[in-house]
GROMACS .gro file of C-alpha atoms in nm:
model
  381
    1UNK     CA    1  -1.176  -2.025  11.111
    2UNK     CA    2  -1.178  -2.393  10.997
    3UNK     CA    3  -1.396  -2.324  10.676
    4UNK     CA    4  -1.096  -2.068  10.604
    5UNK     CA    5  -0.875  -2.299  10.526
    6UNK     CA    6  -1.034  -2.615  10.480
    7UNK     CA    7  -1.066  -2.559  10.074
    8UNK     CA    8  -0.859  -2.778   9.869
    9UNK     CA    9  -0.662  -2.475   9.676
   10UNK     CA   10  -0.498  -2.381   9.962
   11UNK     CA   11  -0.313  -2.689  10.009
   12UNK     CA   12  -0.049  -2.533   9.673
   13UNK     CA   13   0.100  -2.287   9.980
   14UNK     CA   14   0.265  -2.518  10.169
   15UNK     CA   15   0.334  -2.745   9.853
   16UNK     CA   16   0.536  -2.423   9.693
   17UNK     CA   17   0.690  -2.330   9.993
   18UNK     CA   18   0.877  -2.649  10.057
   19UNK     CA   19   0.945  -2.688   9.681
   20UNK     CA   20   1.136  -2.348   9.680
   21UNK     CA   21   1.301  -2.407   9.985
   22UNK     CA   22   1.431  -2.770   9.863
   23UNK     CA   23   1.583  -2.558   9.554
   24UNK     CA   24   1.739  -2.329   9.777
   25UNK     CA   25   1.905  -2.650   9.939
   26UNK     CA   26   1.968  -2.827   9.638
   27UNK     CA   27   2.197  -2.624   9.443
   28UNK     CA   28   1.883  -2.558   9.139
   29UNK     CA   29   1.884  -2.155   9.244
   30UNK     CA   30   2.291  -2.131   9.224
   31UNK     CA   31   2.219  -2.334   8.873
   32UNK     CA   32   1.954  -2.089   8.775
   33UNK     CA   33   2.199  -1.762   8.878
   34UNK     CA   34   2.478  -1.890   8.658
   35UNK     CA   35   2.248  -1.949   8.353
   36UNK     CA   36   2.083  -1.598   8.399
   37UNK     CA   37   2.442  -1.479   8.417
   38UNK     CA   38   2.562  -1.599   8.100
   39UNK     CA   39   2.228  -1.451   7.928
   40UNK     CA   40   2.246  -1.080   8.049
   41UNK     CA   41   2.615  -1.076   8.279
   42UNK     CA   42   2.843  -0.944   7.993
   43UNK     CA   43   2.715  -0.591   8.021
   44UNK     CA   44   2.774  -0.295   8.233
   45UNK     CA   45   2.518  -0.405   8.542
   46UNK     CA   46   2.492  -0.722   8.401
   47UNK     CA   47   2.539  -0.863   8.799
   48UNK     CA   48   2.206  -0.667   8.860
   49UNK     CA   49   2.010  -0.757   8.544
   50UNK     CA   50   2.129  -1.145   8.638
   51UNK     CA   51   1.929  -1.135   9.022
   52UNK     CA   52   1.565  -0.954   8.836
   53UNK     CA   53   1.659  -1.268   8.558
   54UNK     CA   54   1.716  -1.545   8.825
   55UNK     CA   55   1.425  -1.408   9.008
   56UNK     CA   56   1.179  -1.418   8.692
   57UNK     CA   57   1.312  -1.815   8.650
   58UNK     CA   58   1.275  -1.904   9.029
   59UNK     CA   59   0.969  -1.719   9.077
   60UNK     CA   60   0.813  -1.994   8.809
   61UNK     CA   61   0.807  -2.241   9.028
   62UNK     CA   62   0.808  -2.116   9.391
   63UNK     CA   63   0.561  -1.865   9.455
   64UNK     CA   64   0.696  -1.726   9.735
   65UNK     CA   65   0.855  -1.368   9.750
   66UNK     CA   66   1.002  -1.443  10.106
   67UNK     CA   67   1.133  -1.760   9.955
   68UNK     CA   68   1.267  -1.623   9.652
   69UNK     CA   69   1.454  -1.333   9.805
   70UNK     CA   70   1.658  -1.614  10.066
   71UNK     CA   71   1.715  -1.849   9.757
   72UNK     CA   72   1.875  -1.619   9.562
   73UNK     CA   73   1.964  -1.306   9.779
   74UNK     CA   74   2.225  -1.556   9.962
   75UNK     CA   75   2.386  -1.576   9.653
   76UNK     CA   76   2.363  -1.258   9.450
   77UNK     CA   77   2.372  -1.020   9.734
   78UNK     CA   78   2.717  -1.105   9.837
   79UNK     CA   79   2.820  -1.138   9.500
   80UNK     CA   80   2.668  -0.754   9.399
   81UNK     CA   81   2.910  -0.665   9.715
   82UNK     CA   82   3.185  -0.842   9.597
   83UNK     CA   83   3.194  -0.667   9.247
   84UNK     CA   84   3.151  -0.291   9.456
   85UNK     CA   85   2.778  -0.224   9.460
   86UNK     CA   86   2.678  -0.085   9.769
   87UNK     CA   87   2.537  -0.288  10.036
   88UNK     CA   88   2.201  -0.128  10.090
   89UNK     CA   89   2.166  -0.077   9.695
   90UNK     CA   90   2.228  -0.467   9.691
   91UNK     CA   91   1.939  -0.574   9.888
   92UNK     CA   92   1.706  -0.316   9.778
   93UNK     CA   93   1.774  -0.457   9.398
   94UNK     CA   94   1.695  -0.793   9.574
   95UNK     CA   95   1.386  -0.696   9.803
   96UNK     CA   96   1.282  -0.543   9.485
   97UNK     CA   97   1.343  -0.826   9.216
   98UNK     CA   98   1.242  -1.099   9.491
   99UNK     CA   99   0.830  -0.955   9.459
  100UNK     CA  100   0.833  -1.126   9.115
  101UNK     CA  101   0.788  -1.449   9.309
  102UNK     CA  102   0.421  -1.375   9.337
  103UNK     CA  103   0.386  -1.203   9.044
  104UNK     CA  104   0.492  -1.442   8.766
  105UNK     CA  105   0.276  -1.751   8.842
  106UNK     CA  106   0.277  -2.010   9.052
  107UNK     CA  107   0.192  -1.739   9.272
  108UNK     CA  108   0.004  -1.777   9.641
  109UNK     CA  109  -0.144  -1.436   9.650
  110UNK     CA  110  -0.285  -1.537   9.360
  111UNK     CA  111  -0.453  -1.887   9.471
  112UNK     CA  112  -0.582  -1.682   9.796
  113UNK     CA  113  -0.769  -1.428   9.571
  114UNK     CA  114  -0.911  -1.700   9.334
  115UNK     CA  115  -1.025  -1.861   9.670
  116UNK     CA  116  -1.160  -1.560   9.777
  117UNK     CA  117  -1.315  -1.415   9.508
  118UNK     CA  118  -1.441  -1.765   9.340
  119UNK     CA  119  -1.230  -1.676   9.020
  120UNK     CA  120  -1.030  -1.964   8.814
  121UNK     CA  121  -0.652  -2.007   8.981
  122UNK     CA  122  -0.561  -2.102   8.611
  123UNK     CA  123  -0.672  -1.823   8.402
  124UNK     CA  124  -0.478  -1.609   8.694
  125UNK     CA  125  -0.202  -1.803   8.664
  126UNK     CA  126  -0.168  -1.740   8.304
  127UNK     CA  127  -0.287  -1.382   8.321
  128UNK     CA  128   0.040  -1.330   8.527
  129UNK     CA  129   0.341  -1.377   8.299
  130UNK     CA  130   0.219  -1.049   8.114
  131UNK     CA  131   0.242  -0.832   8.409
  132UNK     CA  132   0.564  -1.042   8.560
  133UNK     CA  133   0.740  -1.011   8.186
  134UNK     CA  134   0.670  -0.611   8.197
  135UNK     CA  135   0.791  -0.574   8.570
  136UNK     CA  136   1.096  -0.802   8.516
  137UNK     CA  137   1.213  -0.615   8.174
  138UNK     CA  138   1.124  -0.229   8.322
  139UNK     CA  139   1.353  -0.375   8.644
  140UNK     CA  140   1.672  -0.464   8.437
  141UNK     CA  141   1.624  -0.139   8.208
  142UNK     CA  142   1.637   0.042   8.497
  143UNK     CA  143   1.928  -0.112   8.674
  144UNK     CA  144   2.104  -0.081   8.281
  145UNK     CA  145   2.063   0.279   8.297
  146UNK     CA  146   2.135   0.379   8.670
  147UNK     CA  147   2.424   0.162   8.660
  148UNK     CA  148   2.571   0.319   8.335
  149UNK     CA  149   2.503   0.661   8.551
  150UNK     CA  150   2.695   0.527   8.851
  151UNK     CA  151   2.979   0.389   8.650
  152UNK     CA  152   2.910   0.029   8.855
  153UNK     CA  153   2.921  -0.350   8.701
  154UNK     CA  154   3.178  -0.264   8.467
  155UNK     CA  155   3.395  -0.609   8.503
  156UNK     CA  156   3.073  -0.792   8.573
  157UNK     CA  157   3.126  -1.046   8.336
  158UNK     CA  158   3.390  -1.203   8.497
  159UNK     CA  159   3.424  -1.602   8.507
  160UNK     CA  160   3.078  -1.589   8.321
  161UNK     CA  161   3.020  -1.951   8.186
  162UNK     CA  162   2.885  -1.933   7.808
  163UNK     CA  163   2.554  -1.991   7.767
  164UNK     CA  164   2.599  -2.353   7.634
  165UNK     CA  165   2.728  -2.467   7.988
  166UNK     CA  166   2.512  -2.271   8.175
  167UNK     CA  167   2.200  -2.403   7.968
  168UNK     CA  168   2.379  -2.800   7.990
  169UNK     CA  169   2.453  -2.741   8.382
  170UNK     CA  170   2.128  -2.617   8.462
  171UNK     CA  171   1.902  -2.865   8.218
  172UNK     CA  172   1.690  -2.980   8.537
  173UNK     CA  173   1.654  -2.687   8.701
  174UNK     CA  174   1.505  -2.493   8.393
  175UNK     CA  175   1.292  -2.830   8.328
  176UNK     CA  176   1.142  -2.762   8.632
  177UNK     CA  177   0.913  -2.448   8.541
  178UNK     CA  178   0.843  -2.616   8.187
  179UNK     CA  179   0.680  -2.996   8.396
  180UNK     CA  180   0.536  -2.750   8.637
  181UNK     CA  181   0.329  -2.528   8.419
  182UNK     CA  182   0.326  -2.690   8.129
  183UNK     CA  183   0.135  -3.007   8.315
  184UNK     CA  184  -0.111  -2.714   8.408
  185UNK     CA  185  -0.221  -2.591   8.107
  186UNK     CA  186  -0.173  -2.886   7.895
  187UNK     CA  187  -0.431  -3.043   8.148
  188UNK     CA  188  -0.264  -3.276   8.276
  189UNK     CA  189  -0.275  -3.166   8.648
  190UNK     CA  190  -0.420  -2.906   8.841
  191UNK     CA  191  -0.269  -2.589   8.997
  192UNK     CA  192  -0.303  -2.765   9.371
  193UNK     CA  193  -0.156  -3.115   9.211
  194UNK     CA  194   0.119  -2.905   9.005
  195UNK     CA  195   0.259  -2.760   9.363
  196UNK     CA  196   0.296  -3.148   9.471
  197UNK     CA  197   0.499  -3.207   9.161
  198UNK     CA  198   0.750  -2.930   9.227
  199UNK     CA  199   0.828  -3.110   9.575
  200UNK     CA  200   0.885  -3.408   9.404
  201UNK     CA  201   1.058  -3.290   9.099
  202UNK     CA  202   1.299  -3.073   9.268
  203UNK     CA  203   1.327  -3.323   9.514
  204UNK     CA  204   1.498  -3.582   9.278
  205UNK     CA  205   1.687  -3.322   9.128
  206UNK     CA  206   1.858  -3.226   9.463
  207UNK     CA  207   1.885  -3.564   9.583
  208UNK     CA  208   1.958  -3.804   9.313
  209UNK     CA  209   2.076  -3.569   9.004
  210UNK     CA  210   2.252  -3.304   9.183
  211UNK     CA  211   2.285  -3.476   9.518
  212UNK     CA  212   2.361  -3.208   9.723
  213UNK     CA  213   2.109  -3.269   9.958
  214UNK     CA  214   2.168  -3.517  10.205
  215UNK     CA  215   1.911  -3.692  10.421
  216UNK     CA  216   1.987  -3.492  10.734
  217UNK     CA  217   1.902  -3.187  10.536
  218UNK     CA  218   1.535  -3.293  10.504
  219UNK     CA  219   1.472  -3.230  10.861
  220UNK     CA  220   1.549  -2.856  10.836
  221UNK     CA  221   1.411  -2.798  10.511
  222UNK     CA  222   1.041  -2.962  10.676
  223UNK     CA  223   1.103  -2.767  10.971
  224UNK     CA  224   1.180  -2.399  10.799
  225UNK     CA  225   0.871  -2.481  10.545
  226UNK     CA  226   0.636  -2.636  10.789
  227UNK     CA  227   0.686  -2.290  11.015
  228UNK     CA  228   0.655  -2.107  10.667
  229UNK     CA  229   0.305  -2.264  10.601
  230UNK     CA  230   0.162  -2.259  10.982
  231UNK     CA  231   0.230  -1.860  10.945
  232UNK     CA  232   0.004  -1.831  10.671
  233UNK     CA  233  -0.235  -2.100  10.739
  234UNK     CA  234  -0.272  -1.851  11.097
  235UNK     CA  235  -0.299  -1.537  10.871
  236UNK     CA  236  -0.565  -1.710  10.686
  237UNK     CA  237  -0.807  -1.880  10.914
  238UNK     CA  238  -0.818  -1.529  11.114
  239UNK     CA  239  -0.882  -1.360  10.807
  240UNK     CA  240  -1.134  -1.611  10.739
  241UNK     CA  241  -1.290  -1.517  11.042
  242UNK     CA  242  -1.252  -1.166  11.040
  243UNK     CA  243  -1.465  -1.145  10.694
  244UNK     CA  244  -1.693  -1.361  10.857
  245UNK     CA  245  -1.804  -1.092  11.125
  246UNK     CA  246  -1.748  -0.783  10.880
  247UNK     CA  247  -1.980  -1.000  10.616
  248UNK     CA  248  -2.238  -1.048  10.901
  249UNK     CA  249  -2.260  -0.664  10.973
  250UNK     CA  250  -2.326  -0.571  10.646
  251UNK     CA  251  -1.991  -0.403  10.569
  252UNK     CA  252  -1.882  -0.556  10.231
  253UNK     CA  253  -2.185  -0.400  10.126
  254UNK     CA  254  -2.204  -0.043  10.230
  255UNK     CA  255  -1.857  -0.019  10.108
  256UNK     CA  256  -1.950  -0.147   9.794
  257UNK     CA  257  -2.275   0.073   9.769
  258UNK     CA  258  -2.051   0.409   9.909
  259UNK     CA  259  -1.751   0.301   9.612
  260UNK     CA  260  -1.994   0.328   9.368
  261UNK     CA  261  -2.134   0.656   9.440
  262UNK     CA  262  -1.823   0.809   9.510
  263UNK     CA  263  -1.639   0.689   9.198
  264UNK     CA  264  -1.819   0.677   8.909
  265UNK     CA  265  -1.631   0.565   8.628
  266UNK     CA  266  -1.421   0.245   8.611
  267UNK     CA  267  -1.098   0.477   8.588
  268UNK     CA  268  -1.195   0.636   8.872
  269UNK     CA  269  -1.284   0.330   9.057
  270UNK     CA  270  -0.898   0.145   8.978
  271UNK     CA  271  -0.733   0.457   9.074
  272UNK     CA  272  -0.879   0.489   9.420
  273UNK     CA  273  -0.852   0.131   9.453
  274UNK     CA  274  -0.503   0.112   9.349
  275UNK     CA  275  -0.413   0.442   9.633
  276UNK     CA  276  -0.608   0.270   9.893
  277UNK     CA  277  -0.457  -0.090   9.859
  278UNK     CA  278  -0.112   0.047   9.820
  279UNK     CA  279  -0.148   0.223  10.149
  280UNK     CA  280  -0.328  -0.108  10.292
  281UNK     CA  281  -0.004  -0.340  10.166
  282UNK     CA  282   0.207  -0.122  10.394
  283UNK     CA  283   0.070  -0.206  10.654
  284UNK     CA  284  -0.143  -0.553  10.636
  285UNK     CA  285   0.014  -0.809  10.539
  286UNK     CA  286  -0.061  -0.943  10.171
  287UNK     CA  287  -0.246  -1.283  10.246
  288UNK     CA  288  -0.446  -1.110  10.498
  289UNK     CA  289  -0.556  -0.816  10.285
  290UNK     CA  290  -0.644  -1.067   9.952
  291UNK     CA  291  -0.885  -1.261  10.211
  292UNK     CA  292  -1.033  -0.975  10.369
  293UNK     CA  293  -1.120  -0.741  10.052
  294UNK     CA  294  -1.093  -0.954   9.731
  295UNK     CA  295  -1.483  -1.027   9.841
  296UNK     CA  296  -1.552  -0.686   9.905
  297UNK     CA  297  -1.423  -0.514   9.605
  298UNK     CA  298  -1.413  -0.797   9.378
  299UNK     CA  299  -1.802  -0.780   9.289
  300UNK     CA  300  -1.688  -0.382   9.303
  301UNK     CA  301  -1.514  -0.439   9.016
  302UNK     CA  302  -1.745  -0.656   8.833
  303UNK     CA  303  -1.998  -0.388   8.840
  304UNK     CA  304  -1.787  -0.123   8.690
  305UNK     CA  305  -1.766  -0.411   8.389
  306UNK     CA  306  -1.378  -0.487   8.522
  307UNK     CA  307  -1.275  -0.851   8.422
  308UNK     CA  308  -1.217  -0.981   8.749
  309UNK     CA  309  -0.887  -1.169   8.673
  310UNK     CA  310  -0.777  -0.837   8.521
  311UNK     CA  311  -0.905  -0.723   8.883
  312UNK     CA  312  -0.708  -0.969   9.043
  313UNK     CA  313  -0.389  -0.906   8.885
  314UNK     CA  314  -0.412  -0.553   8.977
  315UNK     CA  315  -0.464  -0.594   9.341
  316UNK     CA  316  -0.199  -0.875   9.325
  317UNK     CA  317   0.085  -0.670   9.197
  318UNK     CA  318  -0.029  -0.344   9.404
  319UNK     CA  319  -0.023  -0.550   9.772
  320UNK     CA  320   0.306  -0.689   9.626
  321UNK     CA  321   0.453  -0.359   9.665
  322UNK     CA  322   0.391  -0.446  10.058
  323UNK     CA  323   0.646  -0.668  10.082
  324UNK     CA  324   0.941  -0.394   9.972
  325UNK     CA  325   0.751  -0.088  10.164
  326UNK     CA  326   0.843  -0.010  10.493
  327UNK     CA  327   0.724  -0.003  10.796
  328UNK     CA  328   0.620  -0.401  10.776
  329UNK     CA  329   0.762  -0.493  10.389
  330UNK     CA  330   0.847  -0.898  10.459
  331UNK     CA  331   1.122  -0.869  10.161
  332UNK     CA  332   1.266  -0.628  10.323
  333UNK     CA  333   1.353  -0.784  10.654
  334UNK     CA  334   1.444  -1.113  10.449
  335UNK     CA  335   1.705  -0.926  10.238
  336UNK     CA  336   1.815  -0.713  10.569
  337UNK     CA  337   1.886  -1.032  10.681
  338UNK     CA  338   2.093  -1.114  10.437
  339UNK     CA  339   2.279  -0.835  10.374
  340UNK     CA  340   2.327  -0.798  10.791
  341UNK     CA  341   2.187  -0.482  10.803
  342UNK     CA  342   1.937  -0.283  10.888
  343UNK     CA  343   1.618  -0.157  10.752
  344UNK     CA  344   1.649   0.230  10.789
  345UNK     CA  345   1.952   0.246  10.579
  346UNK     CA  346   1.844   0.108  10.292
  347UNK     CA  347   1.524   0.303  10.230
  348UNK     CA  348   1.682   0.593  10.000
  349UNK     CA  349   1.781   0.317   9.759
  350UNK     CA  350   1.491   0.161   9.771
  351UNK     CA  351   1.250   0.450   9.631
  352UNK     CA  352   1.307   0.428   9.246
  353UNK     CA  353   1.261   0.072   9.265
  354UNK     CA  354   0.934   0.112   9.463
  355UNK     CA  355   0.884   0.438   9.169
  356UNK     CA  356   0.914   0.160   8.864
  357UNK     CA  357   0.708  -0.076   9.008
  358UNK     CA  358   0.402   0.185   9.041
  359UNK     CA  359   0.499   0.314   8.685
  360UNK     CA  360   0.459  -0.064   8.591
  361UNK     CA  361   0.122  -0.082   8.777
  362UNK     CA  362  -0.023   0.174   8.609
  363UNK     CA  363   0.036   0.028   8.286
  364UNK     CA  364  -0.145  -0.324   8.427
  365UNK     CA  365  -0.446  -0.115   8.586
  366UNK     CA  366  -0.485   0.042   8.274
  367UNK     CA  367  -0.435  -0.179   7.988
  368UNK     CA  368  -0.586  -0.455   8.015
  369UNK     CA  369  -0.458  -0.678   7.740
  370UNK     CA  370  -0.139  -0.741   7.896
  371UNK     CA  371  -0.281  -0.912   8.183
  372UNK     CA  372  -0.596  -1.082   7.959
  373UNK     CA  373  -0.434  -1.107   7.613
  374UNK     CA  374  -0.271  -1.441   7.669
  375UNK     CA  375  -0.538  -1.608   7.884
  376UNK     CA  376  -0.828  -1.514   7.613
  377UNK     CA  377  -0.550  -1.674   7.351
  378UNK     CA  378  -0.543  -1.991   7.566
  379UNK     CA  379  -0.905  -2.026   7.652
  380UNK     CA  380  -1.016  -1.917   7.323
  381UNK     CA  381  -1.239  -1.626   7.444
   0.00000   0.00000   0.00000
């Protein structure tokens, strides 16, 4: 269980986790909602199209879903209320747009699989932004359209800031993703060190720039991340363990052997994967089912001649879809939460978002560019 999570990559999770929980304190993820609401708020839906926007910014430098959906769901939900969306509708939009967070890198699901499966955290990082870009831009054409259909958002640019204002007013904030991965592909830090420098960046920001954090405030922000962090740090090291004793048995193995003789072609292969993990992600949670079966069908994947940060990506944005699936989806609880209510009534608005996202996976599993065109750019492959 120690070995788990004594590796050096794993210290980013509770790095990201208190650096998105300091902007949710700080007044950076109100910053980033206005500036995403002077971009895309002048439209019909534009309310909607501003939380998948905000979400697409935050999730740049906090990695956390969970985190992402309290950060800016206690903003946007009420505000989607306010302006006549439906309640349930509200939160499912921000359950839904919230999954980004571990999509679009920094991303922890991410460092857990490059952990796991002994494949480079950077090239994963930047393998991301194609799949997060797609999922982001299919979310807000969506909510365009069914909110034409619905005849909702139409006076949703209301007491919109231009985009000058918005840009001046959030300057740090949006500097923020640019130091963070900007110092990781220009070299200058790695992915670990870059989850240090969001803590430290944001925390100047809220504190001395923005100053609405005060030092009494540090106490609950250490407390909510430090809870955050022991949860997964738990999930981990018994996961850790867990693959221990299935490793010892031999199981990784005969799976492996029984995949490939049951599906013989790599298509074949990343569809069964991708109905198999998607009905694992409702019910595992998604750290737990990286660690467990990134080994396992990681050298799967290899042997069916699957890149395997393409791989990654894939299982990545399919256990994602976890987190907004009932009966144990984290998002959704978080934006229940938020919304005050409860889980069962906001599941019929929740299917055509959970519908795009698998349309959107589909398109990942099965063209591989988007996820490896900019990371063979970069690394000159």
């Amino acid at each position: 269980m120690f070995n788990a999570i004594n590796k050096f990559p794993l210290a980013a999770i509770p790095f990201f986790i208190l650096a998105g929980n300091i902007m949710e304190t700080g007044g950076i993820s109100r910053r980033l909602v206005e500036f995403a609401k002077s971009l895309v708020g002048g439209v019909q839906g534009g309310l909607p199209m501003t939380c998948v926007l905000t979400c697409m910014i935050f999730a740049a430098v906090s990695g956390s879903s969970v985190a992402t959906t309290f950060a800016i769901g206690t903003i946007l939900i009420p505000a989607l209320i306010k302006h006549g969306y439906p309640t349930t509708w509200a939160a499912a939009l921000q359950a839904t747009s919230a999954e980004l967070g571990v999509i679009i890198p920094p991303s922890i699901p991410m460092i857990l699989y490059g952990v796991s499966a002994e494949v480079s955290i950077g090239e994963l990082f930047i393998a991301g932004f194609g799949p997060g870009i797609l999922i982001g831009l299919a979310l807000m054409a969506f909510v365009w359209v069914y909110c034409r259909i619905k005849g909702w958002g139409k006076n949703d640019g209301d007491g919109r800031l231009g985009v000058g204002k918005a840009t001046w007013q959030a300057g740090w904030a949006l500097l923020m993703p640019v130091i963070i991965l900007g110092g990781i592909y220009g070299g200058v830090f790695t992915p670990t060190e870059a989850s240090a420098v969001a803590v430290f960046y944001a925390l100047v920001v809220g504190l001395l720039i923005y100053r609405e954090i005060k030092l009494a405030d540090l106490a609950i922000i250490l407390r909510k991340s430090v809870l955050s962090s022991a949860v997964i740090m738990f999930i981990i090291a018994n996961a850790g363990l867990f693959a221990f004793l299935i490793t010892r048995a031999g199981v990784p193995d005969a799976i492996g052997h029984w995949l490939e003789d049951v599906l013989k072609t790599p298509a074949y292969f990343l569809l069964g994967v991708n109905a198999a993990l998607f009905l694992i992600g409702m019910f595992i949670e998604t750290s737990a089912a990286i660690i467990v079966l990134a080994p396992i069908l990681a050298p799967v994947a290899m042997h069916f001649g699957i890149d395997p940060v393409h791989f990654g990506l894939i299982m990545v944005v399919n256990l994602a879809l976890g987190m907004i699936t009932p009966p144990f989806g984290v998002n959704l609880f978080a934006a229940c939460t938020v919304a005050r209510i409860s889980l069962d009534r906001m599941i019929k608005d929740l299917i055509p978002f959970v519908l795009v996202i698998l349309a959107c996976l589909m398109v990942i599993t099965y063209v591989p560019g988007l996820s490896l065109g900019l990371r063979d750019l970069v690394y000159a492959r």
